[in-house]
Coordinates of N, CA and C in Angstrom, one line a residue:
M1 N -56.2 -33.7 14.0 CA -57.0 -33.2 15.1 C -56.7 -31.7 15.4
T2 N -57.6 -30.9 15.6 CA -57.4 -29.5 16.0 C -57.1 -29.4 17.5
P3 N -56.1 -28.7 17.8 CA -55.8 -28.5 19.2 C -56.9 -27.8 20.0
H4 N -57.1 -28.2 21.2 CA -58.2 -27.7 22.0 C -57.7 -27.5 23.4
L5 N -58.0 -26.4 24.1 CA -57.7 -26.2 25.5 C -58.7 -25.2 26.0
S6 N -59.3 -25.6 27.1 CA -60.2 -24.6 27.8 C -59.9 -24.9 29.3
L7 N -60.0 -23.9 30.1 CA -59.7 -24.0 31.6 C -61.0 -23.6 32.3
H8 N -61.4 -24.4 33.3 CA -62.5 -24.1 34.1 C -62.1 -24.3 35.6
C9 N -62.8 -23.6 36.5 CA -62.4 -23.8 37.9 C -63.6 -23.4 38.8
Y10 N -63.5 -24.0 40.0 CA -64.4 -23.6 41.1 C -63.5 -22.7 42.0
L11 N -64.1 -21.6 42.3 CA -63.4 -20.7 43.2 C -63.5 -21.1 44.7
Q12 N -62.4 -21.1 45.4 CA -62.5 -21.5 46.8 C -63.4 -20.6 47.6
D13 N -64.2 -21.1 48.4 CA -65.2 -20.4 49.2 C -66.2 -19.6 48.4
A14 N -66.5 -20.0 47.2 CA -67.5 -19.4 46.4 C -68.3 -20.5 45.8
P15 N -69.4 -20.9 46.4 CA -70.2 -22.1 45.9 C -70.7 -21.8 44.5
S16 N -70.7 -22.9 43.7 CA -71.2 -22.8 42.4 C -71.6 -24.2 41.9
D17 N -72.6 -24.2 41.1 CA -73.1 -25.5 40.6 C -72.2 -26.0 39.4
R18 N -71.6 -25.0 38.7 CA -70.8 -25.4 37.6 C -69.5 -24.6 37.6
P19 N -68.5 -25.2 37.1 CA -67.2 -24.5 37.1 C -67.3 -23.3 36.2
Q20 N -66.4 -22.3 36.5 CA -66.4 -21.1 35.7 C -65.2 -21.1 34.8
R21 N -65.3 -20.4 33.6 CA -64.1 -20.4 32.7 C -63.1 -19.5 33.4
C22 N -61.8 -20.0 33.2 CA -60.7 -19.3 33.8 C -59.8 -18.8 32.6
S23 N -59.3 -17.6 32.8 CA -58.4 -17.1 31.8 C -57.0 -17.6 31.9
D24 N -56.6 -18.0 33.1 CA -55.3 -18.6 33.4 C -55.4 -19.3 34.7
V25 N -54.4 -20.2 34.9 CA -54.3 -21.0 36.1 C -52.8 -20.9 36.6
T26 N -52.6 -20.7 37.9 CA -51.3 -20.7 38.4 C -51.1 -21.9 39.3
L27 N -50.0 -22.7 39.1 CA -49.7 -23.8 39.9 C -48.6 -23.4 40.8
Q28 N -48.8 -23.5 42.1 CA -47.7 -23.2 43.1 C -47.4 -24.6 43.8
A29 N -46.3 -25.1 43.4 CA -46.0 -26.5 43.9 C -44.4 -26.7 43.9
D30 N -44.0 -27.6 44.8 CA -42.6 -28.0 44.8 C -42.3 -28.9 43.5
P31 N -41.0 -29.0 43.2 CA -40.7 -29.8 42.0 C -41.2 -31.2 42.0
A32 N -41.2 -31.9 43.1 CA -41.8 -33.3 43.1 C -43.3 -33.3 42.8
T33 N -44.0 -32.4 43.3 CA -45.4 -32.3 43.0 C -45.7 -31.9 41.5
L34 N -44.9 -31.0 41.0 CA -45.0 -30.7 39.6 C -44.7 -31.9 38.7
R35 N -43.7 -32.7 39.1 CA -43.5 -33.9 38.3 C -44.6 -34.9 38.4
A36 N -45.2 -35.0 39.6 CA -46.4 -35.9 39.8 C -47.5 -35.4 38.9
I37 N -47.8 -34.1 38.8 CA -48.8 -33.6 37.9 C -48.5 -33.9 36.5
A38 N -47.2 -33.6 36.1 CA -46.8 -33.9 34.7 C -47.0 -35.4 34.4
H39 N -46.7 -36.3 35.2 CA -46.8 -37.7 35.0 C -48.3 -38.0 34.8
F40 N -49.2 -37.4 35.7 CA -50.6 -37.6 35.6 C -51.1 -37.1 34.2
L41 N -50.7 -35.9 33.8 CA -51.2 -35.4 32.5 C -50.7 -36.3 31.4
L42 N -49.5 -36.7 31.4 CA -49.0 -37.6 30.3 C -49.7 -38.9 30.3
A43 N -49.9 -39.5 31.5 CA -50.7 -40.8 31.5 C -52.1 -40.6 31.1
S44 N -52.7 -39.5 31.4 CA -54.1 -39.3 31.0 C -54.2 -39.1 29.5
A45 N -53.2 -38.4 28.9 CA -53.2 -38.2 27.4 C -53.0 -39.6 26.7
D46 N -52.1 -40.4 27.3 CA -52.0 -41.7 26.7 C -53.3 -42.5 26.7
E47 N -53.9 -42.5 27.9 CA -55.2 -43.2 28.0 C -56.3 -42.7 27.1
F48 N -56.3 -41.4 26.9 CA -57.3 -40.8 26.0 C -57.0 -41.2 24.6
D49 N -55.7 -41.2 24.2 CA -55.3 -41.6 22.9 C -55.7 -43.0 22.5
L50 N -55.6 -43.9 23.5 CA -55.9 -45.3 23.3 C -57.4 -45.6 23.3
A51 N -58.2 -44.7 23.7 CA -59.7 -44.9 23.8 C -60.3 -44.9 22.5
Q52 N -61.2 -45.8 22.2 CA -62.0 -45.8 21.0 C -63.1 -44.8 21.0
E53 N -63.6 -44.5 22.2 CA -64.6 -43.5 22.4 C -64.3 -42.6 23.6
R54 N -64.0 -41.3 23.3 CA -63.5 -40.4 24.3 C -64.6 -39.7 25.0
A55 N -65.8 -39.7 24.5 CA -66.9 -38.9 25.1 C -67.1 -39.2 26.6
G56 N -67.0 -38.2 27.4 CA -67.2 -38.3 28.8 C -65.9 -38.8 29.6
M57 N -64.9 -39.1 28.9 CA -63.7 -39.5 29.6 C -63.0 -38.4 30.4
H58 N -62.7 -38.7 31.6 CA -62.0 -37.7 32.4 C -61.2 -38.5 33.5
A59 N -60.3 -37.8 34.1 CA -59.4 -38.4 35.2 C -59.2 -37.3 36.3
H60 N -59.1 -37.8 37.5 CA -58.8 -36.9 38.6 C -57.4 -37.2 39.2
L61 N -56.7 -36.1 39.4 CA -55.4 -36.3 40.0 C -55.5 -37.0 41.4
Q62 N -56.5 -36.6 42.2 CA -56.6 -37.2 43.5 C -56.8 -38.7 43.5
D63 N -57.3 -39.3 42.4 CA -57.5 -40.7 42.3 C -56.2 -41.4 41.8
A64 N -55.3 -40.6 41.1 CA -54.2 -41.2 40.4 C -52.9 -41.1 41.2
W65 N -52.8 -40.2 42.2 CA -51.5 -39.9 42.8 C -51.5 -40.3 44.3
E66 N -50.6 -41.2 44.6 CA -50.5 -41.7 46.0 C -50.1 -40.6 46.9
G67 N -49.5 -39.5 46.5 CA -49.0 -38.4 47.3 C -50.1 -37.4 47.6
W68 N -51.3 -37.7 47.2 CA -52.5 -36.8 47.3 C -52.7 -36.5 48.8
Q69 N -53.0 -35.2 49.1 CA -53.4 -34.8 50.5 C -54.8 -34.1 50.4
D70 N -55.6 -34.3 51.5 CA -57.0 -33.8 51.5 C -57.1 -32.3 51.3
D71 N -56.0 -31.6 51.7 CA -56.1 -30.1 51.5 C -55.7 -29.6 50.2
F72 N -55.3 -30.5 49.2 CA -55.0 -30.1 47.9 C -56.2 -29.9 47.0
P73 N -56.2 -29.0 46.1 CA -57.3 -28.9 45.1 C -57.2 -30.0 44.1
D74 N -58.3 -30.5 43.7 CA -58.3 -31.5 42.7 C -57.9 -31.0 41.3
L75 N -57.3 -31.8 40.5 CA -57.1 -31.4 39.1 C -57.8 -32.5 38.2
V76 N -58.7 -32.0 37.4 CA -59.5 -32.9 36.6 C -59.2 -32.6 35.1
V77 N -58.8 -33.7 34.4 CA -58.6 -33.5 32.9 C -59.8 -34.2 32.2
V78 N -60.3 -33.6 31.1 CA -61.4 -34.1 30.4 C -61.0 -34.2 28.9
A79 N -61.2 -35.4 28.3 CA -60.9 -35.6 26.9 C -61.7 -34.7 26.0
A80 N -61.0 -34.1 25.1 CA -61.7 -33.2 24.1 C -61.9 -34.0 22.8

């Protein structure tokens, strides 16, 4: 499989119908939150690996993390 990575984002306070391509992303978080994000990414990768059909597969951090707070931005991963 060829490696694939693209980053897309919605800018805060800038309405948009579709996410925009981002050249980079900065995560500002405490170590426990970074570990929760890492766990979410690893679990999502495992789930995508096990899927027979990945088309349309995606996961939201806000749905997977019990420590989620309403003022956090969502992190969505999409299977390539």
